Amino acid sequence: MNISIASFAFHGLLQEGKMDVFGYLESVKYRYHLNKADIWNGMLFNTEEDYLKKVREAMDEKGLTLANLCVDGAHLWEEDPGKREHNYQNALKNLRAAEILGAETVRIDMGGHDIDMSEEQFEYTVDRYKEYASRAKEGGYKVGPENHWGTSRVPSNIKKVYDAVNDPAFGILLHFDNWDVDKENGDRLCAPYAFHTHMAAWTIPQCDEKIDILFDSGYEGCLGVEHHSGANEYIEVEWQLATVRRALKHRSPVLSL
């Protein structure tokens, strides 16, 4: 099981002007000795092809592949049709970005500011994800939501959408322990749908348990480390990464981490 570090883990350094995506890639390769990048689109300067090709070249030079492109600003459901269309156009730009960058998975949030889905929201969500999954299948990657905010933080909503989309190129980014409903069971219920993961600092004490859930579900993606505080990020990420490596080594001693 590969490990990645979500570039959002360094959003504090980004805001201070002390890191950009190229510095992130340097850190992933030479500070943390990983072979997978995990890019949050907030760290990308734009979605222009020339710029994205420079990012791709920087990854290729370092032998890095992109485990996930984590897209904000493109979530599916908003009550306002104008906002939905705006987000749709942003999603298309980011799917193209993912293809240029060679992303293995893409997170585009479900949207919805309530935990309940109307029938209109459900139908729209399924139709859009079917469209995105069809494109992803053709491009050799996977796409889907994260249990991130709003409607997606209910395991039964995830299952309902997953079953309706019914495409091997569709799945979820499983953010451990990030549920508003059925929190005790959400990770285990939705792990079979996961193509990528985020393990935040608050889940590190349950790291072994979360990794067991992934192994039990037959998970084949990356174990993504994500930090949120915006402070002491190099050290905090190093701590989280070391804990994850230790847990994986205990689970599978033959792994080279």
CSV table of C-alpha atoms in Angstrom, one decimal:
chain,number,residue,atom,x,y,z
A,1,MET,CA,0.0,0.0,0.0
A,2,ASN,CA,1.5,3.3,-1.1
A,3,ILE,CA,1.4,6.4,1.1
A,4,SER,CA,0.8,9.9,-0.1
A,5,ILE,CA,0.6,13.4,1.5
A,6,ALA,CA,-2.2,15.6,0.5
A,7,SER,CA,-0.8,19.0,-0.5
A,8,PHE,CA,-3.6,20.6,1.6
A,9,ALA,CA,-1.5,19.5,4.5
A,10,PHE,CA,0.7,22.5,3.7
A,11,HIS,CA,-2.0,25.1,3.1
A,12,GLY,CA,-0.5,27.3,5.9
A,13,LEU,CA,2.8,27.5,4.1
A,14,LEU,CA,1.0,28.2,0.9
A,15,GLN,CA,-0.9,31.1,2.4
A,16,GLU,CA,2.4,32.5,3.8
A,17,GLY,CA,4.0,32.3,0.4
A,18,LYS,CA,6.5,29.8,1.6
A,19,MET,CA,5.4,26.9,-0.6
A,20,ASP,CA,4.0,26.3,-4.1
A,21,VAL,CA,3.2,23.1,-5.9
A,22,PHE,CA,6.8,22.7,-7.1
A,23,GLY,CA,8.1,23.0,-3.5
A,24,TYR,CA,5.4,20.5,-2.4
A,25,LEU,CA,6.7,18.0,-5.0
A,26,GLU,CA,10.3,18.6,-3.8
A,27,SER,CA,9.2,17.9,-0.2
A,28,VAL,CA,7.3,14.7,-1.2
A,29,LYS,CA,10.3,13.3,-3.0
A,30,TYR,CA,13.3,14.5,-1.0
A,31,ARG,CA,12.0,15.3,2.5
A,32,TYR,CA,9.5,12.5,2.9
A,33,HIS,CA,10.9,10.0,0.4
A,34,LEU,CA,7.6,9.1,-1.3
A,35,ASN,CA,6.8,8.2,-4.9
A,36,LYS,CA,3.2,9.5,-4.9
A,37,ALA,CA,1.9,13.1,-5.2
A,38,ASP,CA,-1.5,14.0,-3.9
A,39,ILE,CA,-2.5,17.5,-5.2
A,40,TRP,CA,-5.2,19.7,-3.9
A,41,ASN,CA,-6.3,22.1,-6.7
A,42,GLY,CA,-6.0,25.1,-4.3
A,43,MET,CA,-2.2,24.7,-4.7
A,44,LEU,CA,-2.4,24.9,-8.5
A,45,PHE,CA,-1.9,28.4,-9.9
A,46,ASN,CA,-4.4,27.8,-12.8
A,47,THR,CA,-5.7,25.1,-15.1
A,48,GLU,CA,-3.9,26.4,-18.2
A,49,GLU,CA,-2.3,23.6,-20.2
A,50,ASP,CA,1.2,25.1,-20.4
A,51,TYR,CA,1.3,25.5,-16.6
A,52,LEU,CA,0.0,22.0,-15.9
A,53,LYS,CA,2.5,20.5,-18.3
A,54,LYS,CA,5.3,22.1,-16.2
A,55,VAL,CA,3.8,20.5,-13.1
A,56,ARG,CA,3.7,17.2,-14.9
A,57,GLU,CA,7.3,17.6,-16.0
A,58,ALA,CA,8.3,18.3,-12.4
A,59,MET,CA,6.6,15.1,-11.3
A,60,ASP,CA,8.1,13.0,-14.1
A,61,GLU,CA,11.6,14.3,-13.3
A,62,LYS,CA,11.2,13.1,-9.7
A,63,GLY,CA,9.6,9.8,-10.6
A,64,LEU,CA,6.3,10.8,-8.9
A,65,THR,CA,2.9,9.8,-10.0
A,66,LEU,CA,-0.3,11.5,-9.0
A,67,ALA,CA,-2.5,9.4,-6.7
A,68,ASN,CA,-5.3,12.0,-6.5
A,69,LEU,CA,-6.3,15.4,-7.7
A,70,CYS,CA,-8.5,16.8,-4.9
A,71,VAL,CA,-10.9,19.4,-6.5
A,72,ASP,CA,-12.6,22.2,-4.5
A,73,GLY,CA,-15.0,24.6,-6.2
A,74,ALA,CA,-16.6,22.0,-8.5
A,75,HIS,CA,-19.1,20.3,-6.2
A,76,LEU,CA,-22.2,19.0,-7.9
A,77,TRP,CA,-25.3,20.2,-6.1
A,78,GLU,CA,-26.3,23.8,-5.4
A,79,GLU,CA,-29.9,24.9,-5.2
A,80,ASP,CA,-29.1,27.7,-7.7
A,81,PRO,CA,-28.9,26.4,-11.3
A,82,GLY,CA,-26.4,29.1,-12.1
A,83,LYS,CA,-24.0,28.0,-9.4
A,84,ARG,CA,-24.4,24.4,-10.6
A,85,GLU,CA,-23.5,25.3,-14.1
A,86,HIS,CA,-20.5,27.3,-12.8
A,87,ASN,CA,-19.3,24.4,-10.8
A,88,TYR,CA,-19.8,22.0,-13.7
A,89,GLN,CA,-17.6,24.1,-16.0
A,90,ASN,CA,-15.0,24.2,-13.2
A,91,ALA,CA,-15.2,20.4,-12.9
A,92,LEU,CA,-14.6,20.0,-16.7
A,93,LYS,CA,-11.5,22.2,-16.4
A,94,ASN,CA,-10.2,20.1,-13.5
A,95,LEU,CA,-10.9,16.8,-15.2
A,96,ARG,CA,-8.8,18.0,-18.1
A,97,ALA,CA,-6.1,19.0,-15.5
A,98,ALA,CA,-6.3,15.6,-14.0
A,99,GLU,CA,-5.7,14.0,-17.4
A,100,ILE,CA,-2.7,16.2,-18.2
A,101,LEU,CA,-1.2,15.4,-14.7
A,102,GLY,CA,-1.9,11.7,-15.1
A,103,ALA,CA,-4.1,11.5,-12.0
A,104,GLU,CA,-5.1,8.0,-10.9
A,105,THR,CA,-8.2,9.4,-9.0
A,106,VAL,CA,-10.1,12.6,-8.9
A,107,ARG,CA,-12.2,13.9,-6.0
A,108,ILE,CA,-15.2,16.1,-6.9
A,109,ASP,CA,-17.5,16.7,-4.0
A,110,MET,CA,-21.2,15.8,-4.0
A,111,GLY,CA,-22.3,19.1,-2.7
A,112,GLY,CA,-25.6,19.7,-0.8
A,113,HIS,CA,-25.6,21.7,2.4
A,114,ASP,CA,-28.0,19.4,4.2
A,115,ILE,CA,-27.6,15.7,5.0
A,116,ASP,CA,-30.9,14.8,3.2
A,117,MET,CA,-31.1,14.6,-0.5
A,118,SER,CA,-34.1,15.7,-2.5
A,119,GLU,CA,-35.1,13.6,-5.5
A,120,GLU,CA,-34.0,16.4,-7.8
A,121,GLN,CA,-30.6,16.5,-6.1
A,122,PHE,CA,-30.2,12.8,-6.2
A,123,GLU,CA,-31.0,12.5,-9.9
A,124,TYR,CA,-28.7,15.4,-10.9
A,125,THR,CA,-25.9,14.0,-8.8
A,126,VAL,CA,-26.2,10.5,-10.3
A,127,ASP,CA,-26.4,11.9,-13.9
A,128,ARG,CA,-23.3,14.1,-13.4
A,129,TYR,CA,-21.3,11.4,-11.8
A,130,LYS,CA,-22.2,9.0,-14.6
A,131,GLU,CA,-20.9,11.5,-17.1
A,132,TYR,CA,-17.7,12.0,-15.1
A,133,ALA,CA,-17.2,8.3,-14.6
A,134,SER,CA,-17.6,7.6,-18.3
A,135,ARG,CA,-14.9,10.2,-19.1
A,136,ALA,CA,-12.7,8.8,-16.3
A,137,LYS,CA,-13.1,5.2,-17.6
A,138,GLU,CA,-12.0,6.4,-21.0
A,139,GLY,CA,-9.0,8.2,-19.5
A,140,GLY,CA,-7.9,5.4,-17.2
A,141,TYR,CA,-8.7,7.0,-13.8
A,142,LYS,CA,-11.5,7.0,-11.2
A,143,VAL,CA,-13.7,9.8,-10.0
A,144,GLY,CA,-16.1,10.5,-7.2
A,145,PRO,CA,-16.9,12.4,-4.0
A,146,GLU,CA,-15.3,12.5,-0.6
A,147,ASN,CA,-17.3,12.2,2.6
A,148,HIS,CA,-16.3,15.8,3.1
A,149,TRP,CA,-19.2,18.0,3.9
A,150,GLY,CA,-23.0,18.2,3.6
A,151,THR,CA,-24.8,15.4,1.9
A,152,SER,CA,-21.8,13.2,1.6
A,153,ARG,CA,-21.3,12.8,5.3
A,154,VAL,CA,-24.0,10.2,5.5
A,155,PRO,CA,-23.0,6.6,4.6
A,156,SER,CA,-26.4,5.7,3.2
A,157,ASN,CA,-26.2,8.7,0.8
A,158,ILE,CA,-22.8,7.4,-0.4
A,159,LYS,CA,-24.2,3.9,-0.9
A,160,LYS,CA,-27.3,5.2,-2.7
A,161,VAL,CA,-25.3,7.3,-5.2
A,162,TYR,CA,-22.7,4.6,-5.6
A,163,ASP,CA,-25.3,1.9,-6.5
A,164,ALA,CA,-27.1,4.2,-8.9
A,165,VAL,CA,-24.0,5.3,-10.8
A,166,ASN,CA,-22.9,1.7,-11.0
A,167,ASP,CA,-19.6,2.3,-12.9
A,168,PRO,CA,-16.2,0.8,-12.1
A,169,ALA,CA,-14.6,4.2,-12.7
A,170,PHE,CA,-16.7,5.7,-9.8
A,171,GLY,CA,-15.8,5.5,-6.2
A,172,ILE,CA,-15.1,7.7,-3.2
A,173,LEU,CA,-12.3,9.3,-1.4
A,174,LEU,CA,-12.7,7.9,2.1
A,175,HIS,CA,-12.0,10.6,4.8
A,176,PHE,CA,-11.7,8.5,7.9
A,177,ASP,CA,-14.0,9.3,10.8
A,178,ASN,CA,-15.7,12.2,9.0
A,179,TRP,CA,-19.4,11.3,9.3
A,180,ASP,CA,-22.4,13.2,10.6
A,181,VAL,CA,-24.5,10.0,10.7
A,182,ASP,CA,-23.5,6.4,11.8
A,183,LYS,CA,-20.0,7.6,12.6
A,184,GLU,CA,-19.1,4.4,14.3
A,185,ASN,CA,-19.7,2.3,11.2
A,186,GLY,CA,-19.3,4.8,8.3
A,187,ASP,CA,-15.6,3.9,7.5
A,188,ARG,CA,-16.2,0.2,7.4
A,189,LEU,CA,-19.5,0.5,5.5
A,190,CYS,CA,-18.0,2.7,2.8
A,191,ALA,CA,-14.4,1.3,2.6
A,192,PRO,CA,-15.4,-1.1,-0.2
A,193,TYR,CA,-16.2,2.0,-2.4
A,194,ALA,CA,-12.9,3.8,-1.7
A,195,PHE,CA,-10.3,4.6,-4.3
A,196,HIS,CA,-8.3,7.0,-2.1
A,197,THR,CA,-8.1,7.9,1.5
A,198,HIS,CA,-7.4,10.8,3.9
A,199,MET,CA,-6.2,10.2,7.4
A,200,ALA,CA,-6.3,13.4,9.5
A,201,ALA,CA,-4.3,14.0,12.7
A,202,TRP,CA,-7.4,13.2,14.8
A,203,THR,CA,-7.6,9.7,13.4
A,204,ILE,CA,-4.0,8.9,14.0
A,205,PRO,CA,-4.7,7.3,17.5
A,206,GLN,CA,-7.0,4.8,15.6
A,207,CYS,CA,-4.4,4.3,12.7
A,208,ASP,CA,-4.1,0.6,13.1
A,209,GLU,CA,-7.8,0.1,13.2
A,210,LYS,CA,-8.3,2.2,10.1
A,211,ILE,CA,-5.6,0.3,8.2
A,212,ASP,CA,-7.2,-3.0,9.2
A,213,ILE,CA,-10.5,-1.8,7.7
A,214,LEU,CA,-8.7,-1.1,4.4
A,215,PHE,CA,-7.0,-4.4,4.2
A,216,ASP,CA,-10.2,-6.2,5.1
A,217,SER,CA,-12.1,-4.4,2.3
A,218,GLY,CA,-9.4,-5.3,-0.3
A,219,TYR,CA,-8.4,-1.7,-0.8
A,220,GLU,CA,-5.7,-1.1,-3.5
A,221,GLY,CA,-5.2,2.7,-3.4
A,222,CYS,CA,-3.0,5.0,-1.4
A,223,LEU,CA,-3.1,5.8,2.3
A,224,GLY,CA,-3.3,9.6,2.2
A,225,VAL,CA,-1.9,11.6,5.1
A,226,GLU,CA,-3.7,15.0,5.5
A,227,HIS,CA,-3.0,17.7,8.1
A,228,HIS,CA,-5.3,20.6,8.8
A,229,SER,CA,-4.0,22.9,11.5
A,230,GLY,CA,-2.0,25.3,9.2
A,231,ALA,CA,0.8,25.4,11.8
A,232,ASN,CA,4.2,23.5,12.1
A,233,GLU,CA,3.2,21.6,9.0
A,234,TYR,CA,6.5,20.0,8.2
A,235,ILE,CA,6.8,18.5,11.6
A,236,GLU,CA,3.2,17.6,12.0
A,237,VAL,CA,3.1,15.8,8.7
A,238,GLU,CA,6.3,14.0,9.6
A,239,TRP,CA,4.7,12.7,12.8
A,240,GLN,CA,1.6,11.5,11.0
A,241,LEU,CA,3.6,9.9,8.2
A,242,ALA,CA,5.8,8.1,10.6
A,243,THR,CA,2.8,6.7,12.5
A,244,VAL,CA,1.2,5.5,9.3
A,245,ARG,CA,4.4,3.9,8.2
A,246,ARG,CA,4.8,2.2,11.5
A,247,ALA,CA,1.3,0.8,11.5
A,248,LEU,CA,1.7,-0.5,7.9
A,249,LYS,CA,5.0,-2.1,8.8
A,250,HIS,CA,3.3,-3.9,11.8
A,251,ARG,CA,0.5,-5.0,9.5
A,252,SER,CA,2.7,-6.2,6.7
A,253,PRO,CA,6.4,-6.6,7.8
A,254,VAL,CA,7.6,-7.3,4.2
A,255,LEU,CA,6.5,-3.8,3.0
A,256,SER,CA,9.3,-1.4,2.1
A,257,LEU,CA,8.3,2.0,3.4
